[in-house]
Amino acid sequence: MHIDIITCLPKLLESPFGDSILLRAQTKGLVEVNVHDLRGYSKDKHHKVDDYAFGGGAGMVLMMQPVVDCINALKEQREYDEIIYMSPDGEQFSQAIANELSLKGNIMILCGHYKGVDERIREHYITREISIGDYVLSGGELAAAVVSDAVIRLLPGVLGDETSALTDSFQDGLVAPPVYTRPANFEGIEVPDILLSGHEKKIEEWRFEQAVERTKKRRPDLFNSSK
Ligand code: ADE
């Protein structure tokens, strides 16, 4: 899979992709992530990428020229399954969308900034708009990192244990059951006996019951929608 991210703040994405699972996935060749600095595509002598909004009002708007030139340059290199714009008014990101995107080959992600991008880009170049939640971030970079992380960890071979992404919260419409590690008794606080029993089937049943109980209690919305 190729993920190309367009941003005017590339440094914001260095750390999320430069560590841990996302770094390993790239080193193993399971995904190629390229961050493209929008300023490098600006034809303005000061590398300007934004301008005032027509009609007035506070906040700058990302201009057509650098964004369109960058999108077109990338499109010349490969065909994209989705060109995503990160925006608080997009469709709400979910595990289902992460699953869907993980099956794609090439994804481009445009990060908005300031007041957003010229609407004509959204109308003519973007195939999908995604929000990571009902709150406004300073830009789309952190949201792009969230979406990329959720997608990349689903790619075959990225997680050591092939089954572990399947047992994540939300994959079966349930939140994850509680987990414990050594010691079994920490200053008198013990782990549930069942987990020490070695009885695989019973442990699996217990985990399922816990997941159901947790979902009912913490995410009744999820529980009711999966029935
Ligand atoms: N850009 C700013 N806020 C955002 C959000 N909540 N989701 C996606 N992109 C954003």
Coordinates of N, CA and C and ligand atoms in Angstrom, one line a residue:
M1 N 0.8 -1.2 0.0 CA 0.0 0.0 0.0 C 0.9 1.2 0.0
H2 N 0.4 2.3 -0.8 CA 1.1 3.6 -0.7 C 0.2 4.6 -0.1
I3 N 0.7 5.3 0.8 CA -0.1 6.5 1.4 C 0.7 7.7 1.1
D4 N 0.1 8.7 0.4 CA 0.8 9.9 0.1 C 0.0 11.0 0.9
I5 N 0.7 11.7 1.7 CA 0.0 12.8 2.6 C 0.5 14.2 2.1
I6 N -0.4 15.0 1.8 CA -0.1 16.4 1.4 C -0.4 17.3 2.6
T7 N 0.7 18.1 2.9 CA 0.5 19.0 4.1 C 1.4 20.2 3.9
C8 N 1.1 21.3 4.6 CA 2.0 22.4 4.6 C 2.8 22.4 5.9
L9 N 2.6 21.4 6.7 CA 3.4 21.2 8.0 C 3.9 19.8 8.1
P10 N 4.9 19.4 7.2 CA 5.3 18.0 7.2 C 6.0 17.6 8.5
K11 N 6.6 18.5 9.2 CA 7.3 18.1 10.5 C 6.3 17.5 11.4
L12 N 5.0 17.9 11.4 CA 4.0 17.4 12.3 C 3.8 15.9 12.1
L13 N 4.2 15.4 11.0 CA 4.0 13.9 10.7 C 5.3 13.1 10.9
E14 N 6.4 13.7 11.2 CA 7.6 13.0 11.3 C 7.6 11.9 12.4
S15 N 7.1 12.3 13.6 CA 7.1 11.4 14.7 C 6.1 10.3 14.6
P16 N 4.9 10.5 14.2 CA 3.9 9.4 14.1 C 4.4 8.3 13.2
F17 N 5.1 8.7 12.1 CA 5.5 7.6 11.2 C 6.9 7.2 11.4
G18 N 7.6 7.8 12.4 CA 9.0 7.5 12.6 C 9.3 6.6 13.8
D19 N 8.3 6.0 14.3 CA 8.5 5.2 15.5 C 7.6 3.9 15.5
S20 N 8.0 3.0 16.2 CA 7.2 1.8 16.6 C 6.6 1.1 15.4
I21 N 5.3 0.7 15.5 CA 4.6 -0.1 14.5 C 4.6 0.5 13.1
L22 N 4.3 1.8 13.0 CA 4.2 2.4 11.7 C 5.6 2.5 11.0
L23 N 6.7 2.7 11.8 CA 8.0 2.7 11.3 C 8.4 1.3 10.8
R24 N 8.1 0.3 11.6 CA 8.4 -1.1 11.3 C 7.7 -1.6 10.0
A25 N 6.4 -1.1 9.9 CA 5.6 -1.5 8.7 C 6.3 -1.0 7.4
Q26 N 6.9 0.2 7.5 CA 7.5 0.8 6.4 C 8.9 0.1 6.1
T27 N 9.6 -0.2 7.2 CA 10.9 -0.8 7.0 C 10.7 -2.2 6.4
K28 N 9.7 -2.9 6.8 CA 9.4 -4.2 6.2 C 8.8 -4.2 4.8
G29 N 8.6 -2.9 4.3 CA 8.1 -2.8 2.9 C 6.6 -3.1 2.8
L30 N 5.9 -3.1 3.9 CA 4.4 -3.4 3.9 C 3.6 -2.2 3.5
V31 N 4.2 -1.0 3.7 CA 3.5 0.2 3.3 C 4.6 1.2 3.0
E32 N 4.3 2.1 2.0 CA 5.2 3.2 1.8 C 4.4 4.5 2.1
V33 N 4.9 5.2 3.0 CA 4.3 6.5 3.4 C 5.2 7.7 2.9
N34 N 4.6 8.5 2.1 CA 5.4 9.7 1.7 C 4.6 11.0 2.0
V35 N 5.4 11.9 2.7 CA 4.8 13.1 3.1 C 5.2 14.2 2.1
H36 N 4.3 15.0 1.5 CA 4.7 16.0 0.5 C 4.4 17.3 1.1
D37 N 5.4 18.2 1.0 CA 5.3 19.5 1.5 C 4.7 20.4 0.5
L38 N 3.5 20.9 0.8 CA 2.7 21.7 -0.2 C 3.5 23.0 -0.6
R39 N 4.3 23.5 0.3 CA 5.1 24.7 -0.1 C 6.1 24.5 -1.3
G40 N 6.5 23.2 -1.4 CA 7.4 22.9 -2.5 C 6.7 22.9 -3.9
Y41 N 5.4 23.0 -3.9 CA 4.6 23.1 -5.1 C 4.1 24.5 -5.4
S42 N 4.4 25.4 -4.5 CA 3.9 26.8 -4.7 C 4.7 27.5 -5.8
K43 N 4.0 28.2 -6.6 CA 4.7 29.0 -7.7 C 4.9 30.4 -7.2
D44 N 4.5 30.7 -6.0 CA 4.7 32.1 -5.4 C 6.2 32.2 -4.9
K45 N 6.7 33.4 -5.1 CA 8.2 33.5 -4.8 C 8.4 33.3 -3.3
H46 N 7.4 33.5 -2.5 CA 7.6 33.3 -1.0 C 7.0 32.0 -0.6
H47 N 6.8 31.1 -1.5 CA 6.2 29.8 -1.3 C 4.9 29.8 -0.5
K48 N 4.1 30.9 -0.8 CA 2.8 31.0 -0.2 C 1.9 29.9 -0.7
V49 N 1.1 29.4 0.3 CA 0.1 28.3 -0.1 C -1.3 28.7 0.2
D50 N -1.5 29.8 0.9 CA -2.8 30.2 1.3 C -3.1 31.7 1.0
D51 N -4.4 32.0 1.0 CA -4.7 33.4 0.7 C -6.0 33.8 1.5
Y52 N -6.4 35.1 1.4 CA -7.6 35.5 2.1 C -8.8 34.9 1.4
A53 N -9.9 34.7 2.2 CA -11.1 34.2 1.7 C -11.9 35.3 0.9
F54 N -12.4 34.9 -0.3 CA -13.2 35.8 -1.0 C -14.4 36.1 -0.1
G55 N -14.9 37.4 -0.1 CA -16.0 37.8 0.6 C -15.7 38.2 2.0
G56 N -14.4 38.1 2.4 CA -13.9 38.5 3.7 C -14.1 37.4 4.8
G57 N -13.8 37.9 6.0 CA -13.9 36.9 7.1 C -12.5 36.5 7.6
A58 N -12.4 36.1 8.8 CA -11.1 35.7 9.4 C -10.6 34.4 8.8
G59 N -9.3 34.2 8.8 CA -8.8 32.9 8.4 C -8.4 32.8 7.0
M60 N -7.3 32.0 6.7 CA -6.7 31.9 5.4 C -7.2 30.6 4.8
V61 N -7.2 30.5 3.5 CA -7.7 29.4 2.7 C -6.6 28.8 1.9
L62 N -6.4 27.5 1.9 CA -5.4 26.9 1.0 C -5.8 27.1 -0.5
M63 N -4.8 27.6 -1.3 CA -5.1 28.0 -2.6 C -5.1 26.8 -3.6
M64 N -5.8 27.0 -4.7 CA -5.9 26.0 -5.7 C -4.6 25.5 -6.3
Q65 N -3.7 26.5 -6.7 CA -2.5 26.2 -7.5 C -1.6 25.1 -6.8
P66 N -1.1 25.4 -5.6 CA -0.2 24.4 -5.1 C -0.8 23.0 -4.8
V67 N -2.1 23.1 -4.4 CA -2.8 21.8 -4.0 C -3.0 21.0 -5.3
V68 N -3.5 21.7 -6.4 CA -3.8 21.0 -7.6 C -2.5 20.5 -8.3
D69 N -1.5 21.3 -8.2 CA -0.2 20.9 -8.8 C 0.3 19.6 -8.1
C70 N 0.2 19.6 -6.8 CA 0.7 18.5 -6.0 C -0.1 17.2 -6.3
I71 N -1.4 17.4 -6.3 CA -2.3 16.2 -6.6 C -2.0 15.7 -8.0
N72 N -1.9 16.6 -9.0 CA -1.6 16.1 -10.3 C -0.3 15.4 -10.5
A73 N 0.7 16.0 -9.8 CA 2.1 15.4 -9.8 C 2.0 14.0 -9.3
L74 N 1.3 13.8 -8.2 CA 1.2 12.4 -7.6 C 0.4 11.5 -8.5
K75 N -0.7 12.0 -9.1 CA -1.5 11.2 -10.0 C -0.7 10.7 -11.2
E76 N 0.3 11.5 -11.6 CA 1.1 11.0 -12.7 C 1.9 9.8 -12.3
Q77 N 2.2 9.7 -11.0 CA 3.0 8.5 -10.6 C 2.2 7.3 -10.4
R78 N 1.0 7.4 -9.9 CA 0.2 6.2 -9.7 C -1.3 6.6 -9.7
E79 N -2.1 5.5 -9.8 CA -3.6 5.8 -9.7 C -4.0 5.6 -8.3
Y80 N -4.9 6.5 -7.9 CA -5.3 6.5 -6.5 C -6.7 5.9 -6.3
D81 N -6.9 5.0 -5.3 CA -8.2 4.5 -5.0 C -9.1 5.5 -4.3
E82 N -8.4 6.3 -3.5 CA -9.1 7.4 -2.8 C -8.2 8.6 -2.7
I83 N -8.8 9.8 -2.8 CA -8.1 11.1 -2.5 C -8.9 11.7 -1.4
I84 N -8.4 11.6 -0.2 CA -9.2 11.9 1.0 C -8.8 13.3 1.5
Y85 N -9.8 14.0 1.9 CA -9.6 15.3 2.6 C -10.0 15.2 4.0
M86 N -9.1 15.5 4.9 CA -9.4 15.4 6.4 C -10.1 16.7 6.8
S87 N -11.3 16.6 7.3 CA -12.1 17.7 7.6 C -13.1 17.4 8.7
P88 N -13.3 18.3 9.7 CA -14.3 18.0 10.7 C -15.7 17.8 10.2
D89 N -16.0 18.3 9.0 CA -17.4 18.0 8.5 C -17.4 16.8 7.5
G90 N -16.4 16.0 7.5 CA -16.4 14.7 6.7 C -17.2 13.6 7.4
E91 N -17.2 12.4 6.8 CA -17.9 11.3 7.4 C -17.1 10.9 8.6
Q92 N -17.8 10.4 9.6 CA -17.1 10.1 10.9 C -16.3 8.8 10.7
F93 N -14.9 8.9 11.0 CA -14.0 7.7 10.9 C -14.5 6.6 11.9
S94 N -14.3 5.4 11.5 CA -14.7 4.3 12.3 C -13.8 3.1 11.9
Q95 N -13.9 2.0 12.7 CA -13.2 0.8 12.4 C -13.6 0.2 11.1
A96 N -14.9 0.4 10.7 CA -15.4 -0.1 9.4 C -14.7 0.6 8.3
I97 N -14.5 1.9 8.4 CA -13.8 2.7 7.3 C -12.3 2.3 7.3
A98 N -11.7 2.1 8.5 CA -10.3 1.6 8.5 C -10.2 0.3 7.8
N99 N -11.1 -0.6 8.1 CA -11.1 -1.9 7.4 C -11.2 -1.8 5.9
E100 N -12.1 -0.9 5.5 CA -12.3 -0.7 4.0 C -11.0 -0.1 3.4
L101 N -10.5 0.9 4.0 CA -9.3 1.5 3.4 C -8.1 0.6 3.4
S102 N -8.0 -0.3 4.4 CA -6.9 -1.2 4.4 C -6.8 -2.2 3.2
L103 N -7.9 -2.3 2.5 CA -8.0 -3.1 1.3 C -7.6 -2.4 0.0
K104 N -7.4 -1.1 0.1 CA -7.0 -0.3 -1.0 C -5.5 -0.4 -1.3
G105 N -5.1 0.0 -2.5 CA -3.7 0.0 -2.9 C -3.0 1.3 -2.7
N106 N -3.6 2.4 -3.2 CA -3.0 3.7 -3.1 C -4.0 4.7 -2.6
I107 N -3.6 5.4 -1.5 CA -4.4 6.4 -0.9 C -3.7 7.8 -0.8
M108 N -4.3 8.8 -1.2 CA -3.8 10.2 -1.0 C -4.6 10.9 0.1
I109 N -3.9 11.6 0.9 CA -4.6 12.3 2.0 C -4.2 13.8 2.0
L110 N -5.2 14.6 1.8 CA -4.9 16.1 1.9 C -5.2 16.6 3.3
C111 N -4.3 17.3 3.9 CA -4.6 17.9 5.2 C -4.9 19.3 5.0
G112 N -6.1 19.7 5.6 CA -6.5 21.1 5.5 C -5.8 21.9 6.6
H113 N -5.8 23.2 6.4 CA -5.2 24.0 7.5 C -5.9 25.3 7.5
Y114 N -5.6 26.2 8.4 CA -6.3 27.5 8.5 C -7.8 27.3 8.4
K115 N -8.4 28.0 7.5 CA -9.9 27.9 7.4 C -10.3 26.7 6.5
G116 N -9.3 26.0 5.9 CA -9.6 24.9 5.0 C -9.0 25.1 3.6
V117 N -9.6 24.4 2.7 CA -9.1 24.5 1.3 C -10.2 25.1 0.4
D118 N -9.7 25.7 -0.7 CA -10.7 26.3 -1.7 C -11.7 25.1 -2.0
E119 N -13.0 25.5 -1.9 CA -14.0 24.5 -2.1 C -14.0 23.8 -3.4
R120 N -13.4 24.4 -4.4 CA -13.3 23.8 -5.8 C -12.4 22.5 -5.7
I121 N -11.5 22.5 -4.8 CA -10.6 21.3 -4.6 C -11.5 20.1 -4.1
R122 N -12.3 20.5 -3.1 CA -13.2 19.4 -2.6 C -14.1 18.9 -3.6
E123 N -14.7 19.8 -4.4 CA -15.6 19.4 -5.5 C -15.1 18.6 -6.6
H124 N -13.8 19.0 -7.0 CA -13.3 18.4 -8.3 C -12.2 17.4 -8.1
Y125 N -11.5 17.4 -6.9 CA -10.4 16.5 -6.8 C -10.5 15.4 -5.7
I126 N -11.3 15.7 -4.7 CA -11.4 14.9 -3.5 C -12.5 13.8 -3.7
T127 N -12.2 12.5 -3.4 CA -13.2 11.5 -3.5 C -13.9 11.1 -2.2
R128 N -13.3 11.6 -1.1 CA -13.9 11.2 0.2 C -13.4 12.2 1.3
E129 N -14.3 12.5 2.2 CA -13.9 13.4 3.3 C -14.1 12.7 4.6
I130 N -13.1 12.8 5.4 CA -13.2 12.0 6.7 C -12.9 13.0 7.9
S131 N -13.7 12.8 8.9 CA -13.5 13.5 10.2 C -13.1 12.5 11.2
I132 N -12.2 12.8 12.2 CA -11.9 11.8 13.2 C -12.8 12.1 14.5
G133 N -13.6 13.1 14.4 CA -14.5 13.3 15.6 C -15.1 14.7 15.6
D134 N -16.1 15.0 16.4 CA -16.7 16.2 16.4 C -16.0 17.3 17.3
Y135 N -14.8 17.6 16.8 CA -14.0 18.7 17.4 C -13.1 19.2 16.3
V136 N -12.6 20.4 16.5 CA -11.8 21.0 15.5 C -10.4 21.1 15.9
L137 N -9.5 20.4 15.1 CA -8.1 20.4 15.3 C -7.5 21.6 14.5
S138 N -6.2 22.0 14.8 CA -5.6 23.1 14.1 C -5.4 22.8 12.6
G139 N -5.3 21.5 12.3 CA -5.1 21.1 10.9 C -5.4 19.6 10.8
G140 N -5.3 19.1 9.5 CA -5.7 17.7 9.3 C -4.5 16.7 9.6
E141 N -3.3 17.2 9.9 CA -2.2 16.3 10.0 C -2.4 15.2 11.1
L142 N -2.8 15.7 12.3 CA -3.0 14.6 13.3 C -4.1 13.7 13.0
A143 N -5.1 14.2 12.3 CA -6.2 13.3 11.9 C -5.7 12.4 10.8
A144 N -4.8 12.8 9.9 CA -4.3 11.9 8.9 C -3.5 10.9 9.5
A145 N -2.7 11.2 10.6 CA -1.9 10.2 11.3 C -2.8 9.2 12.0
V146 N -3.9 9.6 12.5 CA -4.8 8.7 13.2 C -5.4 7.7 12.2
V147 N -5.9 8.2 11.0 CA -6.4 7.3 10.0 C -5.4 6.4 9.5
S148 N -4.2 6.9 9.2 CA -3.1 6.0 8.7 C -2.7 5.0 9.6
D149 N -2.6 5.3 10.9 CA -2.3 4.3 11.9 C -3.3 3.2 12.0
A150 N -4.6 3.6 12.0 CA -5.7 2.6 12.1 C -5.7 1.7 10.9
V151 N -5.3 2.2 9.7 CA -5.3 1.4 8.5 C -4.1 0.5 8.4
I152 N -2.9 1.1 8.7 CA -1.6 0.4 8.5 C -1.6 -0.8 9.4
R153 N -2.1 -0.7 10.7 CA -2.0 -1.8 11.6 C -2.8 -3.0 11.2
L154 N -3.7 -2.8 10.2 CA -4.6 -3.9 9.7 C -3.9 -4.6 8.5
L155 N -2.8 -4.1 8.0 CA -2.2 -4.7 6.8 C -1.5 -6.0 7.2
P156 N -1.7 -7.1 6.4 CA -1.1 -8.4 6.8 C 0.4 -8.2 7.1
G157 N 0.8 -8.8 8.2 CA 2.2 -8.8 8.5 C 2.7 -7.7 9.4
V158 N 1.8 -6.6 9.5 CA 2.2 -5.5 10.3 C 2.3 -5.8 11.8
L159 N 1.3 -6.4 12.3 CA 1.3 -6.8 13.7 C 1.9 -8.2 13.8
G160 N 2.7 -8.4 14.8 CA 3.4 -9.7 15.0 C 2.4 -10.9 15.0
D161 N 1.4 -10.8 15.9 CA 0.5 -11.9 16.0 C -0.7 -11.6 15.0
E162 N -0.8 -12.4 14.0 CA -1.7 -12.2 12.9 C -3.2 -12.0 13.4
T163 N -3.5 -12.5 14.6 CA -4.9 -12.5 15.0 C -5.1 -11.2 15.8
S164 N -4.1 -10.5 16.2 CA -4.3 -9.4 17.2 C -5.2 -8.3 16.7
A165 N -5.1 -7.9 15.4 CA -6.0 -6.9 15.0 C -7.4 -7.3 14.9
L166 N -7.6 -8.6 14.7 CA -9.0 -9.1 14.7 C -9.7 -9.1 16.1
T167 N -8.8 -9.1 17.1 CA -9.4 -9.1 18.4 C -9.5 -7.7 19.0
D168 N -9.2 -6.7 18.2 CA -9.3 -5.3 18.7 C -10.7 -5.0 19.1
S169 N -10.8 -4.0 19.9 CA -12.1 -3.4 20.1 C -12.7 -3.0 18.8
F170 N -14.0 -3.1 18.7 CA -14.8 -2.6 17.6 C -14.9 -3.6 16.4
Q171 N -13.9 -4.5 16.3 CA -13.9 -5.4 15.1 C -15.2 -6.3 15.1
D172 N -15.7 -6.6 16.3 CA -16.9 -7.4 16.4 C -18.0 -6.6 17.0
G173 N -17.9 -5.3 16.9 CA -19.0 -4.4 17.5 C -18.9 -4.4 19.0
L174 N -17.9 -4.9 19.6 CA -17.8 -4.9 21.1 C -16.4 -4.2 21.4
V175 N -16.4 -3.6 22.6 CA -15.1 -3.1 23.1 C -14.3 -4.3 23.6
A176 N -13.0 -4.1 23.8 CA -12.2 -5.2 24.3 C -12.4 -5.6 25.7
P177 N -12.2 -6.8 26.1 CA -12.3 -7.2 27.5 C -11.1 -6.8 28.3
P178 N -11.1 -6.8 29.6 CA -9.9 -6.4 30.4 C -8.7 -7.3 30.2
V179 N -7.5 -6.8 30.3 CA -6.3 -7.7 30.3 C -5.5 -7.4 31.5
Y180 N -4.7 -8.4 31.8 CA -3.8 -8.4 33.0 C -2.5 -9.0 32.7
T181 N -1.5 -8.6 33.5 CA -0.2 -9.3 33.3 C 0.5 -9.5 34.7
R182 N 1.6 -10.1 34.7 CA 2.3 -10.5 36.0 C 2.6 -9.2 36.8
P183 N 2.6 -9.3 38.1 CA 2.3 -10.4 38.9 C 0.8 -10.7 39.1
A184 N 0.5 -11.9 39.4 CA -0.9 -12.3 39.6 C -1.5 -11.6 40.8
N185 N -0.6 -11.3 41.8 CA -1.1 -10.7 43.0 C -0.1 -9.5 43.2
F186 N -0.7 -8.2 43.0 CA 0.1 -7.0 43.3 C -0.4 -6.4 44.5
E187 N 0.4 -6.5 45.6 CA 0.0 -5.9 46.9 C -1.4 -6.2 47.3
G188 N -1.7 -7.5 47.1 CA -3.1 -7.9 47.5 C -4.1 -7.8 46.4
I189 N -3.8 -7.1 45.3 CA -4.9 -6.9 44.3 C -4.6 -8.1 43.3
E190 N -5.6 -8.9 43.1 CA -5.4 -10.1 42.3 C -6.1 -10.1 41.0
V191 N -5.6 -10.9 40.1 CA -6.2 -11.0 38.7 C -7.3 -12.0 38.8
P192 N -8.3 -12.0 38.0 CA -9.4 -13.0 38.0 C -8.8 -14.4 37.9
D193 N -9.3 -15.3 38.8 CA -8.8 -16.7 38.8 C -8.9 -17.4 37.5
I194 N -10.0 -17.1 36.8 CA -10.2 -17.9 35.5 C -9.0 -17.7 34.6
L195 N -8.3 -16.5 34.6 CA -7.2 -16.3 33.6 C -6.0 -17.1 34.0
L196 N -6.0 -17.7 35.2 CA -4.8 -18.5 35.7 C -5.1 -19.9 35.6
S197 N -6.4 -20.3 35.1 CA -6.8 -21.7 35.2 C -6.2 -22.5 34.0
G198 N -5.7 -21.9 33.0 CA -5.2 -22.6 31.8 C -6.3 -23.2 31.0
H199 N -7.6 -23.0 31.3 CA -8.7 -23.5 30.6 C -9.1 -22.6 29.4
E200 N -8.5 -22.9 28.2 CA -8.6 -22.0 27.1 C -10.0 -21.6 26.7
K201 N -10.9 -22.6 26.7 CA -12.3 -22.4 26.2 C -13.0 -21.5 27.2
K202 N -12.8 -21.8 28.5 CA -13.5 -21.1 29.5 C -13.0 -19.6 29.5
I203 N -11.7 -19.5 29.3 CA -11.1 -18.1 29.3 C -11.7 -17.3 28.1
E204 N -11.9 -18.0 27.0 CA -12.5 -17.3 25.8 C -13.9 -16.9 26.1
E205 N -14.7 -17.8 26.8 CA -16.1 -17.5 27.1 C -16.1 -16.3 28.1
W206 N -15.2 -16.3 29.1 CA -15.2 -15.2 30.1 C -14.9 -13.9 29.4
R207 N -13.9 -13.9 28.4 CA -13.5 -12.7 27.7 C -14.7 -12.1 26.9
F208 N -15.4 -13.0 26.3 CA -16.6 -12.6 25.5 C -17.6 -12.0 26.4
E209 N -17.9 -12.7 27.5 CA -18.9 -12.1 28.5 C -18.5 -10.7 29.0
Q210 N -17.2 -10.6 29.3 CA -16.7 -9.3 29.8 C -16.8 -8.2 28.7
A211 N -16.5 -8.6 27.4 CA -16.6 -7.6 26.3 C -18.1 -7.2 26.2
V212 N -19.0 -8.1 26.3 CA -20.4 -7.8 26.2 C -20.9 -6.9 27.3
E213 N -20.5 -7.2 28.5 CA -20.9 -6.4 29.7 C -20.3 -5.0 29.6
R214 N -19.0 -4.9 29.2 CA -18.4 -3.6 29.0 C -19.0 -2.8 28.0
T215 N -19.4 -3.4 26.9 CA -20.0 -2.7 25.8 C -21.4 -2.1 26.2
K216 N -22.1 -3.0 26.9 CA -23.5 -2.5 27.4 C -23.3 -1.3 28.3
K217 N -22.3 -1.4 29.2 CA -22.1 -0.4 30.2 C -21.5 0.9 29.6
R218 N -20.4 0.7 28.8 CA -19.7 1.9 28.4 C -20.1 2.5 27.0
R219 N -20.6 1.6 26.1 CA -21.0 2.0 24.8 C -22.3 1.4 24.4
P220 N -23.4 1.8 25.2 CA -24.7 1.3 24.8 C -25.1 1.5 23.4
D221 N -24.6 2.6 22.8 CA -24.9 3.0 21.4 C -24.4 1.9 20.5
L222 N -23.1 1.4 20.8 CA -22.6 0.3 19.9 C -23.3 -1.0 20.1
F223 N -23.7 -1.2 21.4 CA -24.3 -2.5 21.7 C -25.7 -2.6 21.0
N224 N -26.4 -1.5 21.1 CA -27.8 -1.5 20.5 C -27.7 -1.5 19.0
S225 N -26.6 -0.9 18.4 CA -26.6 -0.9 16.9 C -26.1 -2.3 16.4
S226 N -25.5 -3.1 17.2 CA -24.9 -4.4 16.7 C -26.0 -5.5 16.9
K227 N -27.1 -5.2 17.5 CA -28.1 -6.3 17.8 C -29.0 -6.5 16.6
Ligands
ADE1 N1 -9.2 18.9 10.7 C1 -9.5 19.7 11.7 N2 -10.3 19.0 12.6 C2 -10.5 17.8 12.1 C3 -11.2 16.6 12.5 N3 -11.9 16.6 13.6 N4 -11.1 15.5 11.7 C4 -10.4 15.5 10.6 N5 -9.7 16.6 10.1 C5 -9.8 17.7 10.9

